[in-house]
mmCIF file with all atom_site columns, C-alpha atoms in Angstrom:
data_model
loop_
_atom_site.group_PDB
_atom_site.id
_atom_site.type_symbol
_atom_site.label_atom_id
_atom_site.label_alt_id
_atom_site.label_comp_id
_atom_site.label_asym_id
_atom_site.label_entity_id
_atom_site.label_seq_id
_atom_site.pdbx_PDB_ins_code
_atom_site.Cartn_x
_atom_site.Cartn_y
_atom_site.Cartn_z
_atom_site.occupancy
_atom_site.B_iso_or_equiv
_atom_site.pdbx_formal_charge
_atom_site.auth_seq_id
_atom_site.auth_comp_id
_atom_site.auth_asym_id
_atom_site.auth_atom_id
_atom_site.pdbx_PDB_model_num
ATOM 1   C CA . UNK B 1 1   ? -41.905 -21.502 -5.681  1.00 46.00 ? 1   UNK B CA 1
ATOM 2   C CA . UNK B 1 2   ? -44.239 -23.959 -6.762  1.00 47.00 ? 2   UNK B CA 1
ATOM 3   C CA . UNK B 1 3   ? -42.804 -24.478 -10.295 1.00 50.00 ? 3   UNK B CA 1
ATOM 4   C CA . UNK B 1 4   ? -39.197 -24.307 -8.671  1.00 52.00 ? 4   UNK B CA 1
ATOM 5   C CA . UNK B 1 5   ? -40.124 -27.525 -7.414  1.00 56.00 ? 5   UNK B CA 1
ATOM 6   C CA . UNK B 1 6   ? -41.979 -29.169 -9.479  1.00 57.00 ? 6   UNK B CA 1
ATOM 7   C CA . UNK B 1 7   ? -38.588 -28.334 -11.488 1.00 51.00 ? 7   UNK B CA 1
ATOM 8   C CA . UNK B 1 8   ? -36.897 -30.070 -8.546  1.00 53.00 ? 8   UNK B CA 1
ATOM 9   C CA . UNK B 1 9   ? -39.077 -33.486 -7.981  1.00 51.00 ? 9   UNK B CA 1
ATOM 10  C CA . UNK B 1 10  ? -38.735 -33.190 -12.271 1.00 48.00 ? 10  UNK B CA 1
ATOM 11  C CA . UNK B 1 11  ? -35.182 -32.896 -12.081 1.00 47.00 ? 11  UNK B CA 1
ATOM 12  C CA . UNK B 1 12  ? -34.031 -36.036 -9.765  1.00 44.00 ? 12  UNK B CA 1
ATOM 13  C CA . UNK B 1 13  ? -36.555 -38.489 -11.622 1.00 49.00 ? 13  UNK B CA 1
ATOM 14  C CA . UNK B 1 14  ? -34.875 -37.413 -14.134 1.00 44.00 ? 14  UNK B CA 1
ATOM 15  C CA . UNK B 1 15  ? -31.362 -37.580 -12.912 1.00 43.00 ? 15  UNK B CA 1
ATOM 16  C CA . UNK B 1 16  ? -31.559 -41.369 -10.844 1.00 43.00 ? 16  UNK B CA 1
ATOM 17  C CA . UNK B 1 17  ? -33.035 -42.501 -14.514 1.00 40.00 ? 17  UNK B CA 1
ATOM 18  C CA . UNK B 1 18  ? -29.480 -42.156 -15.927 1.00 37.00 ? 18  UNK B CA 1
ATOM 19  C CA . UNK B 1 19  ? -27.590 -42.701 -13.529 1.00 35.00 ? 19  UNK B CA 1
ATOM 20  C CA . UNK B 1 20  ? -29.779 -46.530 -12.815 1.00 37.00 ? 20  UNK B CA 1
ATOM 21  C CA . UNK B 1 21  ? -29.262 -46.699 -16.135 1.00 36.00 ? 21  UNK B CA 1
ATOM 22  C CA . UNK B 1 22  ? -25.443 -45.831 -16.617 1.00 34.00 ? 22  UNK B CA 1
ATOM 23  C CA . UNK B 1 23  ? -25.222 -48.450 -13.734 1.00 35.00 ? 23  UNK B CA 1
ATOM 24  C CA . UNK B 1 24  ? -26.565 -51.133 -15.454 1.00 33.00 ? 24  UNK B CA 1
ATOM 25  C CA . UNK B 1 25  ? -24.754 -50.228 -19.387 1.00 33.00 ? 25  UNK B CA 1
ATOM 26  C CA . UNK B 1 26  ? -21.292 -50.126 -16.833 1.00 36.00 ? 26  UNK B CA 1
ATOM 27  C CA . UNK B 1 27  ? -22.243 -53.517 -15.648 1.00 31.00 ? 27  UNK B CA 1
ATOM 28  C CA . UNK B 1 28  ? -23.104 -55.027 -18.540 1.00 30.00 ? 28  UNK B CA 1
ATOM 29  C CA . UNK B 1 29  ? -20.561 -53.776 -20.801 1.00 30.00 ? 29  UNK B CA 1
ATOM 30  C CA . UNK B 1 30  ? -17.756 -54.421 -17.976 1.00 35.00 ? 30  UNK B CA 1
ATOM 31  C CA . UNK B 1 31  ? -18.316 -58.672 -17.678 1.00 37.00 ? 31  UNK B CA 1
ATOM 32  C CA . UNK B 1 32  ? -14.238 -58.657 -17.005 1.00 53.00 ? 32  UNK B CA 1
ATOM 33  C CA . UNK B 1 33  ? -13.645 -55.187 -14.015 1.00 56.00 ? 33  UNK B CA 1
ATOM 34  C CA . UNK B 1 34  ? -14.276 -57.192 -11.529 1.00 61.00 ? 34  UNK B CA 1
ATOM 35  C CA . UNK B 1 35  ? -10.530 -59.421 -13.119 1.00 64.00 ? 35  UNK B CA 1
ATOM 36  C CA . UNK B 1 36  ? -7.728  -57.790 -11.896 1.00 69.00 ? 36  UNK B CA 1
ATOM 37  C CA . UNK B 1 37  ? -4.355  -58.975 -13.332 1.00 72.00 ? 37  UNK B CA 1
ATOM 38  C CA . UNK B 1 38  ? -1.576  -59.653 -10.483 1.00 74.00 ? 38  UNK B CA 1
ATOM 39  C CA . UNK B 1 39  ? 0.823   -61.029 -13.137 1.00 84.00 ? 39  UNK B CA 1
ATOM 40  C CA . UNK B 1 40  ? 1.156   -62.534 -16.345 1.00 90.00 ? 40  UNK B CA 1
ATOM 41  C CA . UNK B 1 41  ? 4.281   -65.272 -16.692 1.00 94.00 ? 41  UNK B CA 1
ATOM 42  C CA . UNK B 1 42  ? 5.716   -66.705 -19.164 1.00 95.00 ? 42  UNK B CA 1
ATOM 43  C CA . UNK B 1 43  ? 5.937   -70.985 -18.418 1.00 94.00 ? 43  UNK B CA 1
ATOM 44  C CA . UNK B 1 44  ? 7.616   -72.266 -20.839 1.00 94.00 ? 44  UNK B CA 1
ATOM 45  C CA . UNK B 1 45  ? 9.518   -71.464 -25.089 1.00 96.00 ? 45  UNK B CA 1
ATOM 46  C CA . UNK B 1 46  ? 10.955  -73.081 -27.658 1.00 96.00 ? 46  UNK B CA 1
ATOM 47  C CA . UNK B 1 47  ? 10.511  -75.995 -29.598 1.00 95.00 ? 47  UNK B CA 1
ATOM 48  C CA . UNK B 1 48  ? 6.905   -78.097 -28.924 1.00 90.00 ? 48  UNK B CA 1
ATOM 49  C CA . UNK B 1 49  ? 5.683   -81.304 -29.327 1.00 85.00 ? 49  UNK B CA 1
ATOM 50  C CA . UNK B 1 50  ? 1.841   -81.101 -30.630 1.00 75.00 ? 50  UNK B CA 1
ATOM 51  C CA . UNK B 1 51  ? -0.357  -83.403 -30.063 1.00 68.00 ? 51  UNK B CA 1
ATOM 52  C CA . UNK B 1 52  ? -4.579  -83.829 -31.637 1.00 64.00 ? 52  UNK B CA 1
ATOM 53  C CA . UNK B 1 53  ? -3.726  -81.398 -34.485 1.00 55.00 ? 53  UNK B CA 1
ATOM 54  C CA . UNK B 1 54  ? -7.029  -80.569 -35.728 1.00 54.00 ? 54  UNK B CA 1
ATOM 55  C CA . UNK B 1 55  ? -7.698  -78.124 -38.533 1.00 51.00 ? 55  UNK B CA 1
ATOM 56  C CA . UNK B 1 56  ? -9.649  -74.658 -38.041 1.00 51.00 ? 56  UNK B CA 1
ATOM 57  C CA . UNK B 1 57  ? -9.347  -72.049 -39.551 1.00 46.00 ? 57  UNK B CA 1
ATOM 58  C CA . UNK B 1 58  ? -7.303  -71.344 -43.203 1.00 54.00 ? 58  UNK B CA 1
ATOM 59  C CA . UNK B 1 59  ? -5.251  -67.393 -44.591 1.00 55.00 ? 59  UNK B CA 1
ATOM 60  C CA . UNK B 1 60  ? -7.327  -64.489 -43.768 1.00 51.00 ? 60  UNK B CA 1
ATOM 61  C CA . UNK B 1 61  ? -7.329  -60.843 -43.045 1.00 52.00 ? 61  UNK B CA 1
ATOM 62  C CA . UNK B 1 62  ? -6.303  -61.771 -40.108 1.00 53.00 ? 62  UNK B CA 1
ATOM 63  C CA . UNK B 1 63  ? -3.173  -64.360 -40.241 1.00 54.00 ? 63  UNK B CA 1
ATOM 64  C CA . UNK B 1 64  ? -1.473  -67.308 -41.221 1.00 57.00 ? 64  UNK B CA 1
ATOM 65  C CA . UNK B 1 65  ? -4.782  -70.372 -40.424 1.00 54.00 ? 65  UNK B CA 1
ATOM 66  C CA . UNK B 1 66  ? -5.137  -71.748 -36.858 1.00 53.00 ? 66  UNK B CA 1
ATOM 67  C CA . UNK B 1 67  ? -5.280  -75.043 -36.042 1.00 51.00 ? 67  UNK B CA 1
ATOM 68  C CA . UNK B 1 68  ? -6.015  -76.293 -32.430 1.00 54.00 ? 68  UNK B CA 1
ATOM 69  C CA . UNK B 1 69  ? -4.469  -78.752 -30.750 1.00 51.00 ? 69  UNK B CA 1
ATOM 70  C CA . UNK B 1 70  ? -5.158  -81.268 -27.840 1.00 62.00 ? 70  UNK B CA 1
ATOM 71  C CA . UNK B 1 71  ? -1.892  -80.011 -25.668 1.00 66.00 ? 71  UNK B CA 1
ATOM 72  C CA . UNK B 1 72  ? 1.351   -79.423 -26.206 1.00 78.00 ? 72  UNK B CA 1
ATOM 73  C CA . UNK B 1 73  ? 4.604   -80.516 -24.824 1.00 82.00 ? 73  UNK B CA 1
ATOM 74  C CA . UNK B 1 74  ? 7.766   -78.492 -24.919 1.00 88.00 ? 74  UNK B CA 1
ATOM 75  C CA . UNK B 1 75  ? 10.566  -80.685 -26.178 1.00 92.00 ? 75  UNK B CA 1
ATOM 76  C CA . UNK B 1 76  ? 13.392  -77.695 -25.959 1.00 94.00 ? 76  UNK B CA 1
ATOM 77  C CA . UNK B 1 77  ? 13.806  -75.139 -23.929 1.00 95.00 ? 77  UNK B CA 1
ATOM 78  C CA . UNK B 1 78  ? 15.500  -72.580 -26.261 1.00 96.00 ? 78  UNK B CA 1
ATOM 79  C CA . UNK B 1 79  ? 15.226  -69.008 -27.802 1.00 97.00 ? 79  UNK B CA 1
ATOM 80  C CA . UNK B 1 80  ? 16.937  -70.765 -31.323 1.00 98.00 ? 80  UNK B CA 1
ATOM 81  C CA . UNK B 1 81  ? 14.791  -72.332 -33.080 1.00 97.00 ? 81  UNK B CA 1
ATOM 82  C CA . UNK B 1 82  ? 15.764  -74.638 -36.388 1.00 97.00 ? 82  UNK B CA 1
ATOM 83  C CA . UNK B 1 83  ? 14.577  -73.608 -39.331 1.00 97.00 ? 83  UNK B CA 1
ATOM 84  C CA . UNK B 1 84  ? 12.788  -76.735 -41.035 1.00 96.00 ? 84  UNK B CA 1
ATOM 85  C CA . UNK B 1 85  ? 9.475   -77.859 -41.766 1.00 94.00 ? 85  UNK B CA 1
ATOM 86  C CA . UNK B 1 86  ? 8.102   -79.452 -39.290 1.00 92.00 ? 86  UNK B CA 1
ATOM 87  C CA . UNK B 1 87  ? 9.112   -77.943 -36.805 1.00 94.00 ? 87  UNK B CA 1
ATOM 88  C CA . UNK B 1 88  ? 6.859   -76.584 -33.861 1.00 92.00 ? 88  UNK B CA 1
ATOM 89  C CA . UNK B 1 89  ? 7.017   -73.436 -31.726 1.00 96.00 ? 89  UNK B CA 1
ATOM 90  C CA . UNK B 1 90  ? 5.598   -70.740 -29.032 1.00 94.00 ? 90  UNK B CA 1
ATOM 91  C CA . UNK B 1 91  ? 5.122   -69.728 -25.435 1.00 95.00 ? 91  UNK B CA 1
ATOM 92  C CA . UNK B 1 92  ? 3.643   -70.886 -22.821 1.00 93.00 ? 92  UNK B CA 1
ATOM 93  C CA . UNK B 1 93  ? 2.042   -68.860 -19.812 1.00 94.00 ? 93  UNK B CA 1
ATOM 94  C CA . UNK B 1 94  ? -0.533  -68.594 -17.637 1.00 95.00 ? 94  UNK B CA 1
ATOM 95  C CA . UNK B 1 95  ? -2.897  -65.330 -16.542 1.00 95.00 ? 95  UNK B CA 1
ATOM 96  C CA . UNK B 1 96  ? -2.590  -64.603 -12.478 1.00 92.00 ? 96  UNK B CA 1
ATOM 97  C CA . UNK B 1 97  ? -5.430  -63.733 -11.060 1.00 89.00 ? 97  UNK B CA 1
ATOM 98  C CA . UNK B 1 98  ? -9.013  -65.050 -9.692  1.00 85.00 ? 98  UNK B CA 1
ATOM 99  C CA . UNK B 1 99  ? -10.864 -66.702 -9.415  1.00 89.00 ? 99  UNK B CA 1
ATOM 100 C CA . UNK B 1 100 ? -8.843  -68.717 -11.328 1.00 91.00 ? 100 UNK B CA 1
ATOM 101 C CA . UNK B 1 101 ? -10.709 -71.076 -13.992 1.00 93.00 ? 101 UNK B CA 1
ATOM 102 C CA . UNK B 1 102 ? -12.287 -67.563 -15.056 1.00 94.00 ? 102 UNK B CA 1
ATOM 103 C CA . UNK B 1 103 ? -13.100 -67.576 -18.544 1.00 94.00 ? 103 UNK B CA 1
ATOM 104 C CA . UNK B 1 104 ? -10.789 -64.411 -19.766 1.00 94.00 ? 104 UNK B CA 1
ATOM 105 C CA . UNK B 1 105 ? -10.190 -63.193 -22.939 1.00 94.00 ? 105 UNK B CA 1
ATOM 106 C CA . UNK B 1 106 ? -6.920  -62.320 -24.848 1.00 95.00 ? 106 UNK B CA 1
ATOM 107 C CA . UNK B 1 107 ? -4.658  -61.665 -28.214 1.00 95.00 ? 107 UNK B CA 1
ATOM 108 C CA . UNK B 1 108 ? -2.966  -63.509 -29.065 1.00 94.00 ? 108 UNK B CA 1
ATOM 109 C CA . UNK B 1 109 ? -0.377  -61.912 -31.469 1.00 95.00 ? 109 UNK B CA 1
ATOM 110 C CA . UNK B 1 110 ? 2.674   -62.737 -34.116 1.00 96.00 ? 110 UNK B CA 1
ATOM 111 C CA . UNK B 1 111 ? 5.339   -59.772 -35.005 1.00 97.00 ? 111 UNK B CA 1
ATOM 112 C CA . UNK B 1 112 ? 7.103   -61.538 -38.456 1.00 96.00 ? 112 UNK B CA 1
ATOM 113 C CA . UNK B 1 113 ? 10.464  -61.093 -39.099 1.00 97.00 ? 113 UNK B CA 1
ATOM 114 C CA . UNK B 1 114 ? 11.153  -57.844 -41.580 1.00 95.00 ? 114 UNK B CA 1
ATOM 115 C CA . UNK B 1 115 ? 9.146   -58.324 -45.553 1.00 93.00 ? 115 UNK B CA 1
ATOM 116 C CA . UNK B 1 116 ? 6.438   -61.187 -43.613 1.00 94.00 ? 116 UNK B CA 1
ATOM 117 C CA . UNK B 1 117 ? 5.593   -63.790 -43.966 1.00 93.00 ? 117 UNK B CA 1
ATOM 118 C CA . UNK B 1 118 ? 4.537   -64.160 -47.719 1.00 93.00 ? 118 UNK B CA 1
ATOM 119 C CA . UNK B 1 119 ? 2.271   -67.105 -49.187 1.00 90.00 ? 119 UNK B CA 1
ATOM 120 C CA . UNK B 1 120 ? 2.631   -68.624 -52.566 1.00 91.00 ? 120 UNK B CA 1
ATOM 121 C CA . UNK B 1 121 ? -0.455  -66.387 -53.864 1.00 90.00 ? 121 UNK B CA 1
ATOM 122 C CA . UNK B 1 122 ? 1.616   -62.963 -52.806 1.00 93.00 ? 122 UNK B CA 1
ATOM 123 C CA . UNK B 1 123 ? 0.169   -62.089 -49.622 1.00 92.00 ? 123 UNK B CA 1
ATOM 124 C CA . UNK B 1 124 ? 2.154   -60.781 -46.764 1.00 93.00 ? 124 UNK B CA 1
ATOM 125 C CA . UNK B 1 125 ? 2.050   -61.036 -43.440 1.00 92.00 ? 125 UNK B CA 1
ATOM 126 C CA . UNK B 1 126 ? 3.842   -59.047 -40.816 1.00 95.00 ? 126 UNK B CA 1
ATOM 127 C CA . UNK B 1 127 ? 1.512   -60.399 -38.321 1.00 94.00 ? 127 UNK B CA 1
ATOM 128 C CA . UNK B 1 128 ? -0.895  -62.450 -37.006 1.00 91.00 ? 128 UNK B CA 1
ATOM 129 C CA . UNK B 1 129 ? -3.825  -62.012 -34.844 1.00 92.00 ? 129 UNK B CA 1
ATOM 130 C CA . UNK B 1 130 ? -6.335  -64.219 -32.855 1.00 90.00 ? 130 UNK B CA 1
ATOM 131 C CA . UNK B 1 131 ? -9.501  -64.223 -30.276 1.00 91.00 ? 131 UNK B CA 1
ATOM 132 C CA . UNK B 1 132 ? -8.047  -67.053 -27.330 1.00 89.00 ? 132 UNK B CA 1
ATOM 133 C CA . UNK B 1 133 ? -10.519 -67.161 -24.076 1.00 92.00 ? 133 UNK B CA 1
ATOM 134 C CA . UNK B 1 134 ? -8.063  -68.408 -22.077 1.00 93.00 ? 134 UNK B CA 1
ATOM 135 C CA . UNK B 1 135 ? -8.752  -69.454 -17.806 1.00 92.00 ? 135 UNK B CA 1
ATOM 136 C CA . UNK B 1 136 ? -7.452  -68.111 -15.780 1.00 95.00 ? 136 UNK B CA 1
ATOM 137 C CA . UNK B 1 137 ? -5.074  -69.085 -12.743 1.00 94.00 ? 137 UNK B CA 1
ATOM 138 C CA . UNK B 1 138 ? -4.210  -71.941 -15.591 1.00 91.00 ? 138 UNK B CA 1
ATOM 139 C CA . UNK B 1 139 ? -1.440  -72.566 -18.312 1.00 91.00 ? 139 UNK B CA 1
ATOM 140 C CA . UNK B 1 140 ? -2.667  -71.126 -21.864 1.00 90.00 ? 140 UNK B CA 1
ATOM 141 C CA . UNK B 1 141 ? -0.442  -72.488 -25.217 1.00 89.00 ? 141 UNK B CA 1
ATOM 142 C CA . UNK B 1 142 ? 0.698   -70.017 -27.864 1.00 92.00 ? 142 UNK B CA 1
ATOM 143 C CA . UNK B 1 143 ? 2.215   -70.767 -31.151 1.00 92.00 ? 143 UNK B CA 1
ATOM 144 C CA . UNK B 1 144 ? 3.114   -71.873 -34.559 1.00 92.00 ? 144 UNK B CA 1
ATOM 145 C CA . UNK B 1 145 ? 3.630   -74.829 -36.334 1.00 90.00 ? 145 UNK B CA 1
ATOM 146 C CA . UNK B 1 146 ? 6.030   -75.146 -40.251 1.00 92.00 ? 146 UNK B CA 1
ATOM 147 C CA . UNK B 1 147 ? 4.104   -76.465 -41.847 1.00 88.00 ? 147 UNK B CA 1
ATOM 148 C CA . UNK B 1 148 ? 4.868   -75.400 -45.569 1.00 90.00 ? 148 UNK B CA 1
ATOM 149 C CA . UNK B 1 149 ? 9.409   -74.511 -46.616 1.00 93.00 ? 149 UNK B CA 1
ATOM 150 C CA . UNK B 1 150 ? 6.603   -71.142 -47.373 1.00 92.00 ? 150 UNK B CA 1
ATOM 151 C CA . UNK B 1 151 ? 6.104   -70.909 -44.252 1.00 93.00 ? 151 UNK B CA 1
ATOM 152 C CA . UNK B 1 152 ? 9.621   -71.183 -43.178 1.00 96.00 ? 152 UNK B CA 1
ATOM 153 C CA . UNK B 1 153 ? 10.531  -67.087 -41.968 1.00 96.00 ? 153 UNK B CA 1
ATOM 154 C CA . UNK B 1 154 ? 14.701  -67.445 -40.552 1.00 97.00 ? 154 UNK B CA 1
ATOM 155 C CA . UNK B 1 155 ? 14.253  -64.037 -37.766 1.00 98.00 ? 155 UNK B CA 1
ATOM 156 C CA . UNK B 1 156 ? 13.398  -62.709 -35.097 1.00 98.00 ? 156 UNK B CA 1
ATOM 157 C CA . UNK B 1 157 ? 9.679   -63.700 -34.170 1.00 97.00 ? 157 UNK B CA 1
ATOM 158 C CA . UNK B 1 158 ? 6.984   -62.234 -31.454 1.00 98.00 ? 158 UNK B CA 1
ATOM 159 C CA . UNK B 1 159 ? 5.044   -63.994 -29.032 1.00 96.00 ? 159 UNK B CA 1
ATOM 160 C CA . UNK B 1 160 ? 2.255   -61.729 -28.169 1.00 96.00 ? 160 UNK B CA 1
ATOM 161 C CA . UNK B 1 161 ? -0.158  -62.339 -25.593 1.00 95.00 ? 161 UNK B CA 1
ATOM 162 C CA . UNK B 1 162 ? -2.366  -58.517 -25.424 1.00 95.00 ? 162 UNK B CA 1
ATOM 163 C CA . UNK B 1 163 ? -5.530  -57.458 -22.681 1.00 93.00 ? 163 UNK B CA 1
ATOM 164 C CA . UNK B 1 164 ? -7.685  -54.872 -24.968 1.00 90.00 ? 164 UNK B CA 1
ATOM 165 C CA . UNK B 1 165 ? -4.009  -53.004 -25.730 1.00 87.00 ? 165 UNK B CA 1
ATOM 166 C CA . UNK B 1 166 ? -2.748  -53.749 -22.891 1.00 92.00 ? 166 UNK B CA 1
ATOM 167 C CA . UNK B 1 167 ? 0.302   -56.811 -23.241 1.00 94.00 ? 167 UNK B CA 1
ATOM 168 C CA . UNK B 1 168 ? 0.529   -58.573 -20.500 1.00 95.00 ? 168 UNK B CA 1
ATOM 169 C CA . UNK B 1 169 ? 3.466   -61.467 -21.865 1.00 95.00 ? 169 UNK B CA 1
ATOM 170 C CA . UNK B 1 170 ? 6.564   -61.292 -24.841 1.00 96.00 ? 170 UNK B CA 1
ATOM 171 C CA . UNK B 1 171 ? 9.083   -63.148 -25.979 1.00 97.00 ? 171 UNK B CA 1
ATOM 172 C CA . UNK B 1 172 ? 10.938  -62.579 -28.965 1.00 98.00 ? 172 UNK B CA 1
ATOM 173 C CA . UNK B 1 173 ? 12.731  -66.085 -30.331 1.00 98.00 ? 173 UNK B CA 1
ATOM 174 C CA . UNK B 1 174 ? 15.039  -66.100 -33.193 1.00 98.00 ? 174 UNK B CA 1
ATOM 175 C CA . UNK B 1 175 ? 13.876  -68.881 -36.234 1.00 98.00 ? 175 UNK B CA 1
ATOM 176 C CA . UNK B 1 176 ? 17.528  -69.728 -37.941 1.00 97.00 ? 176 UNK B CA 1
ATOM 177 C CA . UNK B 1 177 ? 18.135  -69.809 -42.005 1.00 95.00 ? 177 UNK B CA 1
ATOM 178 C CA . UNK B 1 178 ? 17.098  -73.661 -43.099 1.00 89.00 ? 178 UNK B CA 1
ATOM 179 C CA . UNK B 1 179 ? 20.405  -75.992 -43.510 1.00 83.00 ? 179 UNK B CA 1
ATOM 180 C CA . UNK B 1 180 ? 20.473  -76.237 -46.707 1.00 79.00 ? 180 UNK B CA 1
ATOM 181 C CA . UNK B 1 181 ? 20.370  -80.323 -48.254 1.00 69.00 ? 181 UNK B CA 1
ATOM 182 C CA . UNK B 1 182 ? 22.661  -82.298 -49.254 1.00 65.00 ? 182 UNK B CA 1
ATOM 183 C CA . UNK B 1 183 ? 21.271  -82.058 -52.873 1.00 59.00 ? 183 UNK B CA 1
ATOM 184 C CA . UNK B 1 184 ? 21.764  -78.180 -52.262 1.00 59.00 ? 184 UNK B CA 1
ATOM 185 C CA . UNK B 1 185 ? 25.627  -78.873 -52.194 1.00 59.00 ? 185 UNK B CA 1
ATOM 186 C CA . UNK B 1 186 ? 26.275  -80.891 -55.566 1.00 59.00 ? 186 UNK B CA 1
ATOM 187 C CA . UNK B 1 187 ? 27.443  -79.130 -58.086 1.00 63.00 ? 187 UNK B CA 1
ATOM 188 C CA . UNK B 1 188 ? 25.000  -78.914 -61.207 1.00 57.00 ? 188 UNK B CA 1
#
């Protein structure tokens, strides 16, 4: 009878220690567990004008290079994007949740048209993924700019905002083929 009582006490202490450990581990790992996404909404899409552009990184395994912008202003709300160097396009979105302003990690994804984006070096990108920290309840932006002729890829471009594996927002935009230039129309 005494052995059982001692074993019960040891089992009780081990179980309490294990439960405390699991509780502490769970609260350390799930920093965003208190966030419940009510809705994500695309508030603008199409062609935008960019302000305060700064180069951040070149092409790598995750996808094409990224730039940071101070501000964007949408100039044409459209699903059809002209395939021209100098055009910037994308989506503006908001993640509705509380507390408003709380930093929240998402992944911005661009799925390129069939064949992918091909660099001059021959590297092919079918998607681009970028980790982004946004603020809940505050408008955020995700887009792409045609800086070089080889980046102009006609077809359907899909913009996604994801959290873990869940798609919070998605918009498909159609990039049109480039307009022929006058020199392309002249006979040889």
